[in-house]
Amino acid sequence: MQVATPSCRAFAIRHDHRRLVISAVSHPRVATTRYPDRAEVRPLIAELLAGSEDFARLWNSQELGIDHHARQVFQHPQVGPIELDFDLLTVPDREQQVVLFTAEPGSSAYRNLQLLKVIGAQRMDTPA
């Protein structure tokens, strides 16, 4: 199941992908309920519905689920799997959310993130 754009799929999520996608679809559903008169929300939903059969199927299913704490494994094309914990923090009076991704210090995910700090966006699979 893929809801993201092709450029996002380079970081294919391997761990409980369905749960993550349901959460991703749930956020705009909550926004349409919370802000029914906001002009920005409806065109965004229309674009997502037109652009993804998976999004449309989940949107129409009315399934709702938002994770505030979970663990995800991202498959990075250069360094391989990176297992991260995430926390969704809400600032109620500002109606903002912050998503924090962290790796256990000393873990292979931590080492892979340290490597990514060094190589940045460099491609490691093509000659320089």
PDB file of C-alpha atoms in Angstrom, residues 6-103:
ATOM      1  CA  PRO A   6       7.224   8.359  -5.719  1.00  0.00           C
ATOM      2  CA  SER A   7      10.028  10.535  -4.282  1.00  0.00           C
ATOM      3  CA  CYS A   8       8.914   9.604  -0.752  1.00  0.00           C
ATOM      4  CA  ARG A   9       8.909   5.916  -1.644  1.00  0.00           C
ATOM      5  CA  ALA A  10      12.725   5.952  -1.817  1.00  0.00           C
ATOM      6  CA  PHE A  11      12.441   5.599   1.960  1.00  0.00           C
ATOM      7  CA  ALA A  12      10.097   2.638   1.931  1.00  0.00           C
ATOM      8  CA  ILE A  13       8.632   2.007   5.349  1.00  0.00           C
ATOM      9  CA  ARG A  14       8.805  -1.635   6.282  1.00  0.00           C
ATOM     10  CA  HIS A  15       7.381  -1.904   9.799  1.00  0.00           C
ATOM     11  CA  ASP A  16       3.587  -1.945  10.101  1.00  0.00           C
ATOM     12  CA  HIS A  17       3.140   0.171   7.002  1.00  0.00           C
ATOM     13  CA  ARG A  18      -0.658  -0.117   7.066  1.00  0.00           C
ATOM     14  CA  ARG A  19      -0.853   1.443  10.528  1.00  0.00           C
ATOM     15  CA  LEU A  20       1.322   4.343   9.419  1.00  0.00           C
ATOM     16  CA  VAL A  21      -0.767   4.921   6.284  1.00  0.00           C
ATOM     17  CA  ILE A  22      -4.010   4.855   8.281  1.00  0.00           C
ATOM     18  CA  SER A  23      -2.505   7.450  10.597  1.00  0.00           C
ATOM     19  CA  ALA A  24      -1.424   9.564   7.618  1.00  0.00           C
ATOM     20  CA  VAL A  25      -4.955   9.489   6.183  1.00  0.00           C
ATOM     21  CA  SER A  26      -6.471  10.191   9.598  1.00  0.00           C
ATOM     22  CA  HIS A  27      -4.732  13.550  10.015  1.00  0.00           C
ATOM     23  CA  PRO A  28      -6.482  15.218   7.049  1.00  0.00           C
ATOM     24  CA  ARG A  29      -9.757  13.598   8.149  1.00  0.00           C
ATOM     25  CA  VAL A  30      -9.399  15.267  11.556  1.00  0.00           C
ATOM     26  CA  ALA A  31      -8.532  18.574   9.826  1.00  0.00           C
ATOM     27  CA  THR A  32     -11.705  18.473   7.704  1.00  0.00           C
ATOM     28  CA  THR A  33     -13.770  17.908  10.842  1.00  0.00           C
ATOM     29  CA  ARG A  34     -11.984  20.511  12.919  1.00  0.00           C
ATOM     30  CA  TYR A  35     -11.807  23.163  10.198  1.00  0.00           C
ATOM     31  CA  PRO A  36     -14.813  22.575   7.916  1.00  0.00           C
ATOM     32  CA  ASP A  37     -14.753  26.128   6.546  1.00  0.00           C
ATOM     33  CA  ARG A  38     -11.023  26.342   5.770  1.00  0.00           C
ATOM     34  CA  ALA A  39     -10.571  26.878   2.041  1.00  0.00           C
ATOM     35  CA  GLU A  40      -7.191  25.080   1.994  1.00  0.00           C
ATOM     36  CA  VAL A  41      -8.445  21.741   3.282  1.00  0.00           C
ATOM     37  CA  ARG A  42     -10.947  20.656   0.610  1.00  0.00           C
ATOM     38  CA  PRO A  43      -8.630  21.116  -2.420  1.00  0.00           C
ATOM     39  CA  LEU A  44      -5.909  19.159  -0.619  1.00  0.00           C
ATOM     40  CA  ILE A  45      -8.282  16.266   0.037  1.00  0.00           C
ATOM     41  CA  ALA A  46      -9.494  16.359  -3.581  1.00  0.00           C
ATOM     42  CA  GLU A  47      -5.896  16.196  -4.823  1.00  0.00           C
ATOM     43  CA  LEU A  48      -5.065  13.269  -2.543  1.00  0.00           C
ATOM     44  CA  LEU A  49      -8.227  11.401  -3.548  1.00  0.00           C
ATOM     45  CA  ALA A  50      -7.468  11.892  -7.250  1.00  0.00           C
ATOM     46  CA  GLY A  51      -3.795  11.011  -6.900  1.00  0.00           C
ATOM     47  CA  SER A  52      -3.930   7.816  -4.858  1.00  0.00           C
ATOM     48  CA  GLU A  53      -6.310   4.876  -5.026  1.00  0.00           C
ATOM     49  CA  ASP A  54      -4.986   3.743  -1.639  1.00  0.00           C
ATOM     50  CA  PHE A  55      -5.752   7.122  -0.079  1.00  0.00           C
ATOM     51  CA  ALA A  56      -9.230   7.110  -1.607  1.00  0.00           C
ATOM     52  CA  ARG A  57      -9.954   3.584  -0.352  1.00  0.00           C
ATOM     53  CA  LEU A  58      -8.851   4.429   3.196  1.00  0.00           C
ATOM     54  CA  TRP A  59     -10.605   7.798   3.131  1.00  0.00           C
ATOM     55  CA  ASN A  60     -13.860   6.133   2.111  1.00  0.00           C
ATOM     56  CA  SER A  61     -13.461   3.385   4.719  1.00  0.00           C
ATOM     57  CA  GLN A  62     -13.836   5.948   7.540  1.00  0.00           C
ATOM     58  CA  GLU A  63     -11.079   4.072   9.422  1.00  0.00           C
ATOM     59  CA  LEU A  64      -9.381   6.364  11.915  1.00  0.00           C
ATOM     60  CA  GLY A  65      -6.183   5.858  13.881  1.00  0.00           C
ATOM     61  CA  ILE A  66      -3.506   8.302  14.946  1.00  0.00           C
ATOM     62  CA  ASP A  67      -0.370   7.047  16.665  1.00  0.00           C
ATOM     63  CA  HIS A  68       1.330   9.373  19.106  1.00  0.00           C
ATOM     64  CA  HIS A  69       4.181   6.976  19.915  1.00  0.00           C
ATOM     65  CA  ALA A  70       5.451   4.163  17.730  1.00  0.00           C
ATOM     66  CA  ARG A  71       8.488   2.608  16.098  1.00  0.00           C
ATOM     67  CA  GLN A  72       9.063   2.660  12.336  1.00  0.00           C
ATOM     68  CA  VAL A  73      11.720   1.099  10.145  1.00  0.00           C
ATOM     69  CA  PHE A  74      12.741   3.174   7.127  1.00  0.00           C
ATOM     70  CA  GLN A  75      14.668   1.561   4.294  1.00  0.00           C
ATOM     71  CA  HIS A  76      17.235   4.146   3.210  1.00  0.00           C
ATOM     72  CA  PRO A  77      18.691   3.492  -0.275  1.00  0.00           C
ATOM     73  CA  GLN A  78      22.312   4.081   0.797  1.00  0.00           C
ATOM     74  CA  VAL A  79      22.590   2.939   4.417  1.00  0.00           C
ATOM     75  CA  GLY A  80      19.826   0.361   4.684  1.00  0.00           C
ATOM     76  CA  PRO A  81      17.272  -0.021   7.454  1.00  0.00           C
ATOM     77  CA  ILE A  82      16.951   2.673  10.097  1.00  0.00           C
ATOM     78  CA  GLU A  83      14.671   1.827  13.029  1.00  0.00           C
ATOM     79  CA  LEU A  84      13.389   4.977  14.692  1.00  0.00           C
ATOM     80  CA  ASP A  85      11.025   5.757  17.530  1.00  0.00           C
ATOM     81  CA  PHE A  86       8.684   8.645  16.937  1.00  0.00           C
ATOM     82  CA  ASP A  87       6.659  10.835  19.214  1.00  0.00           C
ATOM     83  CA  LEU A  88       3.910  13.163  18.061  1.00  0.00           C
ATOM     84  CA  LEU A  89       3.779  16.189  20.351  1.00  0.00           C
ATOM     85  CA  THR A  90       0.851  18.579  20.270  1.00  0.00           C
ATOM     86  CA  VAL A  91       0.928  22.241  21.280  1.00  0.00           C
ATOM     87  CA  PRO A  92      -2.783  22.705  22.053  1.00  0.00           C
ATOM     88  CA  ASP A  93      -2.994  26.479  22.333  1.00  0.00           C
ATOM     89  CA  ARG A  94      -1.144  26.913  19.018  1.00  0.00           C
ATOM     90  CA  GLU A  95      -2.773  23.978  17.193  1.00  0.00           C
ATOM     91  CA  GLN A  96       0.607  22.752  16.044  1.00  0.00           C
ATOM     92  CA  GLN A  97       2.241  19.351  16.117  1.00  0.00           C
ATOM     93  CA  VAL A  98       5.867  18.328  16.138  1.00  0.00           C
ATOM     94  CA  VAL A  99       7.047  14.867  15.154  1.00  0.00           C
ATOM     95  CA  LEU A 100      10.289  13.746  16.789  1.00  0.00           C
ATOM     96  CA  PHE A 101      12.214  10.780  15.401  1.00  0.00           C
ATOM     97  CA  THR A 102      14.939   9.307  17.604  1.00  0.00           C
ATOM     98  CA  ALA A 103      17.316   6.368  17.469  1.00  0.00           C
TER      99      ALA A 103
END
